[in-house]
Structure formats: structure tokens, C-alpha cells
Coordinates of C-alpha atoms in Angstrom, one line a residue:
Chain M
M1 CA -24.5 -4.2 -2.5
E2 CA -24.3 -7.3 -0.3
F3 CA -21.6 -9.8 0.2
E4 CA -24.1 -12.6 -0.2
D5 CA -24.9 -11.5 -3.8
L6 CA -21.3 -12.1 -4.7
Y7 CA -20.5 -15.3 -2.7
Q8 CA -23.7 -17.3 -3.4
E9 CA -24.1 -21.0 -2.4
I10 CA -23.6 -22.2 -5.9
I11 CA -20.3 -20.3 -6.2
L12 CA -19.0 -21.7 -2.9
D13 CA -20.0 -25.1 -4.0
H14 CA -18.0 -24.8 -7.3
Y15 CA -15.1 -23.4 -5.3
K16 CA -15.0 -26.1 -2.7
H17 CA -15.8 -28.9 -5.2
P18 CA -14.6 -27.8 -8.6
R19 CA -15.9 -29.7 -11.6
N20 CA -13.3 -30.8 -14.1
A21 CA -10.3 -29.9 -12.0
G22 CA -7.2 -31.9 -12.8
E23 CA -5.1 -32.8 -15.8
I24 CA -5.7 -34.4 -19.2
K25 CA -3.0 -37.0 -19.8
R26 CA -3.6 -37.6 -23.5
E27 CA -2.8 -35.3 -26.3
C28 CA -4.5 -31.9 -25.9
T29 CA -4.3 -28.2 -26.3
S30 CA -2.8 -26.5 -23.2
V31 CA -3.0 -22.8 -22.4
E32 CA -2.0 -20.8 -19.4
H33 CA -3.5 -17.5 -18.4
E34 CA -2.7 -15.2 -15.4
N35 CA -3.8 -12.1 -13.8
P36 CA -0.6 -10.5 -12.6
V37 CA -2.4 -8.0 -10.4
C38 CA -3.8 -10.5 -8.0
G39 CA -1.6 -13.4 -8.9
D40 CA -4.4 -15.6 -10.1
H41 CA -3.2 -18.3 -12.5
I42 CA -5.0 -21.0 -14.6
K43 CA -3.8 -23.8 -16.8
L44 CA -6.4 -25.2 -19.2
M45 CA -6.2 -28.5 -21.0
V46 CA -8.7 -28.9 -23.9
V47 CA -9.5 -31.8 -26.2
I48 CA -11.4 -30.9 -29.4
D49 CA -12.4 -33.8 -31.7
D50 CA -12.2 -34.0 -35.5
D51 CA -15.8 -32.6 -35.8
G52 CA -14.8 -29.5 -33.8
I53 CA -16.6 -30.5 -30.7
V54 CA -15.1 -29.7 -27.3
Q55 CA -14.7 -33.3 -25.9
D56 CA -13.0 -32.5 -22.6
V57 CA -11.7 -29.6 -20.5
K58 CA -9.7 -29.7 -17.3
F59 CA -8.1 -27.0 -15.3
I60 CA -5.5 -26.5 -12.6
G61 CA -5.4 -23.1 -11.0
T62 CA -4.7 -20.9 -8.1
G63 CA -7.0 -17.9 -7.3
C64 CA -9.8 -16.6 -5.3
A65 CA -13.2 -18.3 -4.9
I66 CA -14.7 -16.2 -7.7
S67 CA -12.0 -17.1 -10.3
M68 CA -11.9 -20.8 -9.4
A69 CA -15.7 -21.2 -9.3
S70 CA -16.0 -19.4 -12.6
A71 CA -13.4 -21.7 -14.1
S72 CA -15.4 -24.7 -12.9
M73 CA -18.6 -23.4 -14.3
M74 CA -16.9 -22.5 -17.6
T75 CA -15.8 -26.1 -18.1
E76 CA -19.4 -27.3 -17.6
Q77 CA -20.7 -24.8 -20.1
V78 CA -18.3 -25.6 -23.0
I79 CA -17.9 -29.4 -22.8
G80 CA -20.0 -31.0 -25.5
K81 CA -20.4 -27.8 -27.5
S82 CA -19.0 -27.0 -30.9
K83 CA -16.2 -24.5 -31.1
T84 CA -18.6 -21.9 -32.5
E85 CA -21.2 -22.5 -29.8
A86 CA -18.4 -22.4 -27.1
M87 CA -17.1 -19.1 -28.6
K88 CA -20.6 -17.7 -28.5
I89 CA -21.1 -18.4 -24.8
I90 CA -17.7 -17.1 -23.9
R91 CA -18.4 -13.9 -25.8
E92 CA -21.8 -13.5 -24.1
F93 CA -20.3 -14.1 -20.6
V94 CA -17.5 -11.6 -21.1
E95 CA -19.9 -9.0 -22.5
V96 CA -22.1 -9.4 -19.4
M97 CA -19.1 -9.0 -17.1
R98 CA -18.0 -5.9 -19.0
G99 CA -21.5 -4.4 -18.5
D100 CA -22.2 -4.5 -22.3
E101 CA -25.0 -7.0 -21.9
S102 CA -27.7 -7.4 -19.3
P103 CA -26.7 -9.7 -16.4
D104 CA -30.1 -11.5 -16.9
A105 CA -28.6 -13.0 -20.1
L106 CA -26.9 -15.5 -17.8
D107 CA -30.2 -16.8 -16.4
E108 CA -30.6 -19.3 -19.2
H109 CA -27.2 -20.8 -18.6
G110 CA -27.8 -22.8 -15.4
D111 CA -25.2 -22.2 -12.6
L112 CA -23.8 -19.2 -14.4
T113 CA -26.6 -17.1 -13.2
A114 CA -24.9 -17.1 -9.8
L115 CA -22.1 -15.0 -11.3
K116 CA -24.5 -12.1 -12.1
G117 CA -23.6 -10.4 -8.8
V118 CA -20.0 -10.0 -9.9
V119 CA -21.0 -7.2 -12.3
K120 CA -21.7 -5.0 -9.3
F121 CA -18.2 -5.6 -8.0
P122 CA -16.0 -4.1 -10.8
V123 CA -12.7 -5.1 -9.2
R124 CA -13.8 -8.7 -9.2
V125 CA -14.7 -8.9 -12.9
K126 CA -11.2 -9.8 -13.9
C127 CA -11.4 -12.8 -11.4
A128 CA -14.5 -14.1 -13.0
T129 CA -13.3 -13.8 -16.6
L130 CA -9.8 -15.4 -16.1
A131 CA -10.8 -18.9 -17.2
W132 CA -13.0 -17.6 -20.0
H133 CA -10.2 -15.7 -21.6
A134 CA -8.0 -18.8 -21.3
M135 CA -10.7 -20.9 -23.0
K136 CA -10.9 -18.3 -25.8
N137 CA -7.2 -18.6 -26.3
A138 CA -7.4 -22.4 -26.3
L139 CA -10.1 -22.3 -29.0
N140 CA -8.1 -19.9 -31.1
T141 CA -4.9 -22.0 -31.1
Chain N
M1 CA -8.3 -12.1 27.1
S2 CA -5.4 -13.0 29.5
E3 CA -4.7 -11.1 32.7
A4 CA -1.6 -9.6 31.2
Q5 CA -3.4 -8.4 28.2
F6 CA -6.2 -7.0 30.3
Q7 CA -3.6 -5.0 32.2
I8 CA -2.2 -3.6 29.0
K9 CA -5.6 -2.7 27.7
N10 CA -6.9 -0.9 30.7
K11 CA -4.1 0.6 32.8
N12 CA -1.0 1.1 30.9
I13 CA -2.6 2.3 27.8
L14 CA -5.7 4.3 28.6
R15 CA -3.7 6.3 31.1
N16 CA -1.4 7.4 28.4
L17 CA -3.5 7.5 25.3
D18 CA -7.3 7.1 25.0
P19 CA -8.2 5.9 21.6
Y20 CA -11.9 6.3 22.4
K21 CA -11.5 10.0 23.0
L22 CA -9.2 10.5 20.0
R23 CA -11.7 8.7 17.7
Q24 CA -14.1 11.5 18.3
D25 CA -11.8 13.8 16.4
F26 CA -12.2 11.7 13.2
P27 CA -15.6 12.2 11.6
L28 CA -15.4 9.2 9.3
I29 CA -14.8 6.6 12.0
S30 CA -16.8 8.3 14.7
K31 CA -20.1 8.7 12.8
K32 CA -22.7 6.0 12.6
L33 CA -23.0 4.2 9.3
E34 CA -26.0 2.6 7.7
G35 CA -25.9 -1.1 7.0
K36 CA -26.1 -4.2 9.1
K37 CA -22.4 -5.0 8.5
Y38 CA -21.5 -2.3 10.9
N39 CA -23.8 -3.6 13.7
S40 CA -21.1 -5.5 15.5
N41 CA -19.2 -2.2 16.1
N42 CA -22.1 0.0 17.1
G43 CA -22.6 1.2 13.6
H44 CA -18.9 2.2 13.1
L45 CA -16.4 1.2 10.4
V46 CA -13.4 -0.8 11.7
Y47 CA -10.7 0.9 9.6
L48 CA -7.5 -1.2 9.5
D49 CA -5.9 0.0 6.3
N50 CA -3.8 2.8 7.8
A51 CA -0.6 1.8 6.0
A52 CA -2.5 2.8 2.8
T53 CA -3.9 6.1 4.2
T54 CA -5.2 7.3 7.5
Q55 CA -8.4 9.0 8.4
K56 CA -8.4 12.8 8.9
P57 CA -9.1 14.6 12.2
N58 CA -11.3 17.7 12.4
A59 CA -8.2 19.8 13.1
V60 CA -6.9 19.0 9.6
I61 CA -10.3 19.3 7.8
R62 CA -10.8 22.7 9.5
A63 CA -7.3 23.9 8.6
L64 CA -8.0 23.2 4.9
M65 CA -11.4 24.9 5.1
N66 CA -10.0 27.9 7.0
Y67 CA -7.2 28.3 4.4
Y68 CA -9.7 28.4 1.5
E69 CA -12.2 30.5 3.3
N70 CA -9.8 33.1 4.8
D71 CA -6.2 32.9 3.5
N72 CA -6.3 31.8 -0.1
A73 CA -3.8 33.6 -2.4
N74 CA -0.7 32.5 -4.3
V75 CA 2.5 32.4 -2.4
H76 CA 5.9 34.2 -2.8
R77 CA 4.4 36.7 -5.3
A78 CA 1.5 38.8 -4.1
L79 CA 2.2 42.2 -2.8
Y80 CA -0.9 42.5 -0.8
E81 CA -1.8 41.5 2.8
L82 CA -3.7 38.3 1.8
G83 CA -0.8 37.1 -0.3
D84 CA 1.5 37.8 2.6
R85 CA -0.6 35.8 4.9
A86 CA -0.8 32.8 2.6
T87 CA 3.0 32.9 2.2
Q88 CA 3.5 33.2 5.9
K89 CA 1.3 30.2 6.6
Y90 CA 2.9 28.1 3.9
E91 CA 6.4 28.9 5.2
E92 CA 5.3 28.3 8.8
S93 CA 4.2 24.9 7.7
R94 CA 7.7 24.2 6.5
K95 CA 9.1 25.2 9.9
T96 CA 6.5 22.9 11.6
V97 CA 7.7 20.0 9.4
A98 CA 11.3 20.8 10.0
Q99 CA 10.8 20.8 13.8
F100 CA 8.8 17.6 13.6
I101 CA 11.7 15.6 12.2
N102 CA 14.3 17.8 13.9
A103 CA 15.9 19.2 10.6
K104 CA 18.6 21.8 11.2
H105 CA 17.0 24.3 8.8
A106 CA 13.5 24.8 7.4
R107 CA 15.1 25.2 3.9
E108 CA 16.0 21.5 4.1
I109 CA 12.3 20.7 3.7
V110 CA 11.0 20.4 0.2
F111 CA 7.2 20.0 -0.3
T112 CA 6.3 17.3 -2.8
R113 CA 3.1 15.5 -3.8
G114 CA 4.2 12.6 -1.5
A115 CA 7.0 10.2 -0.7
T116 CA 6.9 8.8 -4.2
E117 CA 7.6 12.2 -5.8
A118 CA 10.2 12.9 -3.1
I119 CA 12.2 9.8 -4.1
N120 CA 11.7 10.6 -7.8
L121 CA 13.1 14.0 -7.1
V122 CA 16.3 12.7 -5.7
A123 CA 16.7 10.1 -8.4
S124 CA 16.2 12.8 -11.0
A125 CA 17.9 15.9 -9.5
W126 CA 20.7 14.2 -7.6
G127 CA 21.1 10.9 -9.5
R128 CA 21.1 12.4 -13.0
K129 CA 23.8 14.9 -12.1
H130 CA 26.1 12.8 -9.9
L131 CA 25.9 9.2 -11.2
Q132 CA 27.7 7.7 -14.1
A133 CA 27.7 4.5 -16.0
G134 CA 29.0 1.6 -13.8
D135 CA 28.0 3.3 -10.5
E136 CA 26.0 1.3 -8.0
I137 CA 23.1 1.8 -5.7
I138 CA 22.2 -0.4 -2.8
L139 CA 18.5 -1.0 -2.1
T140 CA 16.8 -3.8 -0.1
E141 CA 14.6 -6.6 -1.3
M142 CA 11.7 -5.2 0.8
E143 CA 11.2 -1.9 -0.9
H144 CA 7.9 -0.5 -1.9
H145 CA 7.7 0.1 -5.7
S146 CA 8.1 3.8 -5.0
N147 CA 11.7 3.2 -3.8
L148 CA 12.5 0.7 -6.5
I149 CA 11.1 1.8 -9.8
P150 CA 12.7 5.4 -9.8
W151 CA 16.1 3.7 -9.4
Q152 CA 15.3 1.1 -12.0
L153 CA 14.5 3.9 -14.4
L154 CA 17.7 5.8 -13.5
A155 CA 19.8 2.6 -13.8
K156 CA 18.5 2.0 -17.3
E157 CA 19.2 5.6 -18.3
K158 CA 22.6 5.9 -16.8
K159 CA 23.7 2.2 -17.0
L160 CA 23.9 1.8 -13.2
T161 CA 23.9 -1.4 -11.2
L162 CA 21.3 -2.0 -8.4
R163 CA 22.3 -4.3 -5.6
F164 CA 19.9 -5.5 -3.0
I165 CA 20.2 -6.4 0.7
P166 CA 18.2 -9.6 1.0
F167 CA 15.5 -10.3 3.6
L168 CA 15.2 -13.4 5.7
N169 CA 12.1 -15.5 6.3
N170 CA 11.2 -13.5 9.4
G171 CA 11.0 -10.3 7.4
T172 CA 14.3 -8.8 8.7
L173 CA 17.3 -7.8 6.5
N174 CA 20.2 -10.2 6.2
F175 CA 23.0 -8.0 7.5
S176 CA 25.6 -10.7 7.0
R177 CA 25.3 -9.9 3.4
V178 CA 25.5 -6.1 3.6
K179 CA 29.3 -5.5 3.7
S180 CA 29.8 -7.5 0.6
L181 CA 27.4 -5.3 -1.3
F182 CA 29.5 -2.2 -0.9
N183 CA 32.4 -1.5 -3.2
E184 CA 34.3 1.5 -4.7
R185 CA 31.4 2.1 -7.2
T186 CA 28.7 2.3 -4.6
R187 CA 27.2 5.8 -4.7
L188 CA 24.0 5.7 -2.7
V189 CA 22.0 3.5 -0.3
A190 CA 18.2 3.9 -0.6
M191 CA 16.1 1.9 1.8
T192 CA 12.8 1.7 3.7
H193 CA 12.8 2.7 7.4
M194 CA 9.8 0.5 8.0
S195 CA 8.4 -2.2 5.7
N196 CA 4.8 -1.7 4.4
V197 CA 4.5 -5.5 4.1
F198 CA 6.3 -6.9 7.1
G199 CA 6.0 -4.0 9.5
T200 CA 9.8 -4.5 10.2
I201 CA 11.5 -1.4 11.5
N202 CA 15.0 -1.6 10.0
P203 CA 18.0 -0.7 12.1
V204 CA 18.9 2.1 9.7
R205 CA 21.2 4.1 12.0
G206 CA 23.9 1.4 11.9
L207 CA 23.6 1.1 8.1
I208 CA 23.9 4.9 7.8
R209 CA 27.1 4.8 9.8
M210 CA 28.4 2.0 7.7
A211 CA 27.6 4.0 4.5
H212 CA 29.0 7.2 5.8
S213 CA 32.3 5.6 6.8
R214 CA 32.6 5.1 3.0
C215 CA 31.3 8.6 2.2
I216 CA 28.1 7.2 0.7
P217 CA 24.8 9.1 1.3
V218 CA 21.7 7.4 2.5
L219 CA 18.1 8.0 1.5
L220 CA 15.4 6.7 3.8
D221 CA 11.8 6.0 2.7
G222 CA 10.0 7.1 5.8
A223 CA 6.4 6.7 4.4
Q224 CA 5.6 4.1 7.1
S225 CA 7.9 5.2 9.9
V226 CA 7.4 8.9 10.2
P227 CA 3.6 8.6 11.0
H228 CA 4.2 6.0 13.7
I229 CA 7.6 6.4 15.4
P230 CA 9.7 9.4 16.4
V231 CA 12.1 10.2 13.6
D232 CA 15.0 12.6 14.2
V233 CA 17.0 13.2 11.0
Q234 CA 20.0 14.6 12.9
Y235 CA 20.1 11.6 15.2
L236 CA 19.7 9.1 12.4
D237 CA 22.0 11.3 10.3
C238 CA 20.3 10.3 7.1
D239 CA 21.0 12.4 4.0
F240 CA 17.5 12.3 2.5
L241 CA 14.2 11.3 4.0
A242 CA 10.9 11.0 2.1
F243 CA 7.4 10.7 3.6
S244 CA 3.8 11.4 2.8
G245 CA 1.2 13.6 4.6
H246 CA -1.8 11.4 4.0
K247 CA -0.5 8.5 6.0
M248 CA -0.2 10.7 9.1
C249 CA -3.6 12.3 9.3
G250 CA -2.7 14.9 6.7
P251 CA -4.4 15.6 3.3
T252 CA -3.5 13.7 0.1
G253 CA -1.2 15.2 -2.4
I254 CA 1.3 16.6 0.0
G255 CA 4.6 15.0 1.1
V256 CA 8.1 15.9 2.1
L257 CA 11.6 15.5 0.9
Y258 CA 14.1 16.3 3.6
G259 CA 17.6 16.7 2.3
K260 CA 20.8 17.9 4.0
Q261 CA 21.6 21.4 2.8
E262 CA 24.9 20.4 1.2
Y263 CA 23.1 17.8 -0.9
L264 CA 20.2 20.0 -1.9
D265 CA 22.6 22.8 -2.8
A266 CA 24.6 20.5 -5.1
M267 CA 21.5 19.3 -7.0
D268 CA 20.0 20.4 -10.2
P269 CA 16.3 21.5 -10.3
Y270 CA 13.7 18.8 -10.6
Q271 CA 11.1 20.5 -12.7
G272 CA 11.2 23.8 -14.5
G273 CA 8.6 26.6 -14.1
G274 CA 7.7 29.5 -11.9
D275 CA 9.1 30.1 -8.5
M276 CA 12.1 27.8 -9.0
I277 CA 14.1 30.4 -10.9
S278 CA 16.3 33.4 -9.9
S279 CA 16.8 35.2 -13.2
V280 CA 15.5 34.1 -16.6
W281 CA 16.6 35.1 -20.1
L282 CA 15.2 33.7 -23.3
E283 CA 17.9 31.1 -23.6
K284 CA 19.0 30.5 -20.0
A285 CA 18.1 30.8 -16.4
T286 CA 19.6 30.7 -12.9
W287 CA 18.0 28.8 -10.1
N288 CA 16.4 30.0 -7.0
E289 CA 17.8 29.0 -3.6
I290 CA 16.7 25.8 -1.8
P291 CA 14.1 24.7 -1.2
Y292 CA 12.3 26.8 -3.9
K293 CA 14.6 25.4 -6.6
F294 CA 12.7 22.2 -6.3
E295 CA 9.2 23.6 -6.0
A296 CA 8.3 24.7 -9.5
G297 CA 4.8 26.1 -10.1
T298 CA 2.2 27.0 -7.5
P299 CA 2.7 24.5 -4.7
N300 CA 0.1 22.6 -2.8
I301 CA -0.4 25.5 -0.3
A302 CA -3.5 24.1 1.4
G303 CA -1.9 20.7 1.6
A304 CA 1.2 22.0 3.3
I305 CA -1.0 23.9 5.8
G306 CA -3.1 20.8 6.3
L307 CA 0.0 18.7 6.9
A308 CA 1.2 21.2 9.5
A309 CA -2.2 20.9 11.2
A310 CA -1.8 17.1 11.2
I311 CA 1.7 17.4 12.8
R312 CA 0.4 19.8 15.5
Y313 CA -2.4 17.3 16.2
I314 CA 0.1 14.4 16.5
N315 CA 2.4 16.5 18.6
E316 CA -0.5 17.3 21.0
I317 CA -1.0 13.5 21.5
G318 CA 2.7 12.9 21.7
M319 CA 4.5 10.7 19.2
E320 CA 6.1 8.6 21.9
K321 CA 2.7 7.8 23.3
I322 CA 1.4 6.9 19.9
T323 CA 4.4 4.5 19.4
R324 CA 3.9 2.9 22.8
Y325 CA 0.2 2.4 22.3
E326 CA 0.6 1.0 18.8
Q327 CA 3.2 -1.4 20.0
A328 CA 0.9 -2.7 22.7
L329 CA -2.0 -2.9 20.2
T330 CA 0.1 -4.7 17.6
T331 CA 1.4 -7.2 20.2
Y332 CA -2.2 -7.9 21.3
A333 CA -3.4 -8.3 17.7
I334 CA -0.6 -10.8 16.9
L335 CA -1.2 -12.8 20.1
E336 CA -4.9 -13.0 19.4
M337 CA -4.7 -13.8 15.7
N338 CA -2.0 -16.4 16.5
K339 CA -4.6 -18.4 18.3
L340 CA -6.4 -19.1 15.1
P341 CA -5.4 -22.5 13.5
G342 CA -4.2 -22.0 9.9
I343 CA -2.9 -18.4 10.5
R344 CA 0.4 -17.5 8.9
F345 CA 2.2 -14.2 9.5
Y346 CA 4.5 -12.6 6.9
G347 CA 7.1 -10.7 8.9
I348 CA 7.8 -11.5 12.6
A349 CA 10.6 -9.1 13.2
P350 CA 11.3 -8.3 16.9
E351 CA 11.3 -4.6 16.2
R352 CA 8.2 -3.8 14.2
G353 CA 5.3 -1.5 13.8
G354 CA 1.5 -2.1 13.4
V355 CA 1.6 -3.5 9.9
I356 CA 0.4 -7.1 10.0
S357 CA 0.5 -9.2 6.8
F358 CA -1.1 -12.6 7.1
S359 CA -2.9 -15.5 5.5
L360 CA -5.5 -17.9 6.9
D361 CA -5.8 -21.5 5.7
N362 CA -6.0 -21.4 1.9
I363 CA -8.4 -18.5 1.8
H364 CA -7.3 -16.2 -1.0
P365 CA -6.6 -12.7 0.3
H366 CA -9.2 -11.1 -2.1
D367 CA -11.9 -13.4 -0.7
M368 CA -10.7 -12.6 2.8
A369 CA -10.8 -8.8 2.3
Q370 CA -14.2 -9.1 0.7
F371 CA -15.5 -11.2 3.6
L372 CA -14.1 -8.8 6.2
D373 CA -15.7 -5.9 4.3
S374 CA -19.0 -7.8 4.8
Q375 CA -18.3 -7.6 8.5
G376 CA -17.6 -3.9 8.4
I377 CA -13.8 -4.2 8.6
A378 CA -11.6 -2.5 6.0
V379 CA -8.3 -4.3 5.4
R380 CA -6.0 -4.4 2.3
A381 CA -5.5 -7.5 0.1
G382 CA -2.9 -7.6 -2.6
H383 CA 0.8 -7.3 -3.3
H384 CA 1.0 -3.9 -1.4
C385 CA 3.1 -2.4 -4.2
A386 CA 5.9 -4.8 -3.3
Q387 CA 5.7 -7.5 -6.0
P388 CA 9.3 -8.6 -5.6
I389 CA 8.6 -9.6 -1.9
M390 CA 5.6 -11.6 -3.1
R391 CA 7.7 -13.4 -5.7
K392 CA 10.4 -14.3 -3.2
L393 CA 7.8 -15.6 -0.7
E394 CA 6.1 -17.4 -3.6
I395 CA 2.7 -16.1 -2.7
P396 CA 0.4 -14.0 -5.0
A397 CA -0.8 -11.7 -2.3
T398 CA -1.4 -11.2 1.5
T399 CA -4.1 -9.8 3.6
R400 CA -2.9 -6.8 5.6
A401 CA -4.3 -5.2 8.7
S402 CA -2.5 -2.0 9.6
L403 CA -3.2 0.0 12.8
Y404 CA -3.1 3.6 14.0
F405 CA -3.5 5.2 17.4
Y406 CA -7.3 5.5 16.9
N407 CA -7.8 1.7 16.6
T408 CA -8.9 0.0 19.8
F409 CA -8.4 -3.4 21.4
E410 CA -12.1 -4.1 20.8
E411 CA -11.6 -3.6 17.0
I412 CA -8.8 -6.3 17.2
D413 CA -11.4 -8.6 18.9
L414 CA -13.8 -7.9 16.1
L415 CA -11.2 -8.7 13.5
V416 CA -10.4 -12.0 15.2
A417 CA -14.1 -12.9 15.4
A418 CA -14.5 -12.1 11.8
L419 CA -11.5 -14.2 10.8
K420 CA -13.1 -17.1 12.7
K421 CA -16.3 -16.6 10.7
A422 CA -14.3 -16.5 7.4
K423 CA -12.8 -19.9 8.3
E424 CA -16.2 -21.4 8.6
F425 CA -17.5 -19.7 5.5
F426 CA -14.7 -20.7 3.1
N427 CA -13.8 -24.2 4.5

């Protein structure tokens, strides 16, 4: 198992230039999630409109490259989707990370395919899923 | 490399201790490994996680095999020659340990699973019997969880108060605060001899004197000190000392509690079972003498024998030589790493061992450790079982390189080169 499989270009790009990083100033749902074992922490701000569409997501966080890149990718995946669609992709991603679903399932989700390599590094799975669990909590509130 | 460092590397050190020769005794770090990540070190792993556990020399591996192949029987029971031999070897191991830390008597050595169990043993068998609600224990803020949680559990059960000697920014203890922590309810001081995060070697002898002037016993967590510096329990005059075999070339699952005889005698048993009793009736029992009172059930015989082999191996090299070499290696590592812009050390005590916690730029320790692994270098990233330290420093984790006598100056150069590469990769 090679290091390059884990830290692919796309992942480093999202880590160094995170999409949707920052804060939402207007009224929104805000959730925080942390991984006490490695100290990773994320705060998500989510705006869902009256039709149940995820209008905007922004995040502030501290963590490793995997967790921050995954958060950045997550925001791109869920913005514009309905709550139900967003939940579906979250469930699918978490299942892949847990090993319950083939990693190839991520191929049809753009940049997410770069996170396939994480499955082979079991100790890093919790890094990759941090933002996704936070988003699930936000959708459930 | 500067002229001074070159001198250290070549003359002073190699004359006293030759890590290249000693490495040959350790199969795991002397064998060639597959994979291009090991290319920079001629196919060898650069193992820098010795504060977690050390590699094992052939002498220890052979001692374990020899025991199972030739001497295996239960101890203290069998009335046949083989059983006698196993008992003899087990008890000889106890003597070897006693001599190693200069204990007065072999019976002051209790074999445990490790330092953690040794501390739990004191908390349970001494603490439960002798401490009452309102009593106080002094610890430090830099304890490993293994010298914190047992006291937290006891404090909850017996309604005790825990007080903490704070640490300063440089990773040393704040002694101006120590006196004020003692009072008439203080019953025990339990502290680390050497920090597994900062590498700080604490000046325990003075603290022990201070405690003894108030008739308070002191427990030392020697998990990091005993493998690296000469430790003499009579010189230090500590009342308890806990350490682990696997951090000093020994097998896992064997450790030691040293306790002064008068303390061990006055303690209740730790666990109940075979070997720890004198006479047993259906409703009561009397206890065996020390140390057997604390060794219920069949002990880790092979582990004890393996630990004794590790001690003989260390003695052959010479503990003072090991300390001197590691001091030079640590100094070199810190000087070289300090040349990297963006490096930050956690713990810069003047008196320290080869445990180096650091961060580089904003690279997360987990990313750093994974990157170093890709370069064939094993380090630790995380909170090092010392979360209160991380909270006080307001950091989630650190990267930690920890050295042993088989590490070389070249391995430090490889680490520094890999750190430079990590800077490029993540920035």
C-alpha cells in the first residue's frame, strides 16, 4: 500500500485550497463534530431552503489533510442537493469507508474517487468521515 | 555537519558504543526490507518509536525460545527436576532485576504485566488499604495516563483529592509551586521520572527528600527512565518504582513493581488466586510472603526470563555508555532539526532523554507520521497517552521521534531530510 494512493493530488489540492471554507453570516444550522482521539474538529454551517434543498454549506476546522480535504469535497457533493439526496450520498460514502460497499462506488462522484485509497488505511477512515458525520447531524436537526 | 558534531559522531561515541555493531543483534532492524521506501537507508527500517516499545535483540528472542524448548514447567509447585529448573530461572530473573536497579532484596521485586499494572497494583493494594476520604495524592501535570487514571479511579472510590505539580512551557516542572501542594492530608506522591512527551528527566531525588521529610512515600513511574539511564532505587530512595520490560529490549507482557519491603509487607493482596496464599479454608485464607502475595496465578515465566536476558544484554553494553550515547544523539537530532524553519519542539528541558516531540509548520502530526512512513521512518503521532498535556498546550497532538542506543547519527540525517521533503509536500 503506497503513500501516494492516500495523498493524491486532488486531495492535496482540496487540503491546500479548501472549497467552501469559512462562515455563513446569515441564519443557518450550525453543528460541531470532533474526533477526540486525534483532536480533529469541524464546525459546519448549513442553509436549507423551504423546499428542503441544501442551499449553502461552509466549514471551519482543524485536522489532517485527509479530514480537511474530505470536508471540502463533502460540501461540493451536498450543495444543491435535496436533503434526501444528500443523505443518500453521505450514507454511501460512509458505507464505502466502513468497507460495506465497494470503493468503486465513489467513481461516479467526481473528486470523491480520490478518497478510495483511505479504505486501505483503516486508522485514517475516521479522518475521512468526520465532516460527513457532521453533515448527517446537521440534516437531522 | 559541523566540526564539533563530527567529533561527537566519530570519536567520542564510536569508541564507547558502536550502534552499527549493536544493530546486528536486532533482527528486525538489521534485515533488509522490501519496498522502495527503505531504499534511502540501504533497505533498513528507521525505527524511531522507542518510547512506545523497543526492538528485541537475539539474546532475548533466544532466551524465550530456550525456555519454551528446554525449561518449560510451572513454577513454585512441581516436585520434579524440570519444575525446579523453571522455578530457579524465574527466581534468578528476579535477582537480576533487583541487582539492575540496586534493590536491597530480590523479594522487593514483583513481576507484573508492565508499568501500568504495577501502578494499578499500588493504587489497589496500598491505596485501598491505607487511604481515607479527604486524603490527598500529589501527581504532576505531565503524567502518562497510566500514572493518572489509576489514581482518578481510586480518588473517586475513596473520595480523595488529587493535586498536580504544574509544568512550565519548556516542559519542566514548576517547583515554586510544589511546597504549597503538600499539607497534612498528603499521603503519596506519584510522578514520572522521565516524561514520555517532553523527554524531561525530573529531579526526583530532591522531591523524594521533600516528601520523606513529611513521612510521605513516593512512587516513580520509571517506564521511560529505567531503559535509558542508570536508576538506583537506594540512591533515589523512592518507595515504589514501576517499569516495563518491552521498552528496554525485553518481551511484552512483563514489567516490574519495586517496593520497599516495609511497604509491600503492609499491603493487601492485589488479585486472588493460586500462589499468592499461605493457607486456605473455605471461608478465609492467609497470604503468602512478598513478593508472591502479589503474583496470583501462573506468572509470565518466559517474560521474566526474557526480561532478565534483556538486562544482561544492556549490562554488557553498559547503561552509562547507553546514556552518554543517547545524550549525544539527542543533542545532534535537536540541533539538526532546529535548522528547519517552522520546527517547534515541545519540551526543551536542560536535563532530558531521547524523546523529541515536535511539530513542523502546520502539518498535522498524522499527516507527518504517514509521510515519514512513506520514507521508511517509523515515528509516533498522537497524544502519547497524555491528553492533559495536549490540552494545556492547546494542541491536538504532536509528532514524536524517540531514540535508543541502536539508532545512528545517519538515521537522524535521514529523518531531517524526510522532514524537509514533508515541508515541500504539504506546503
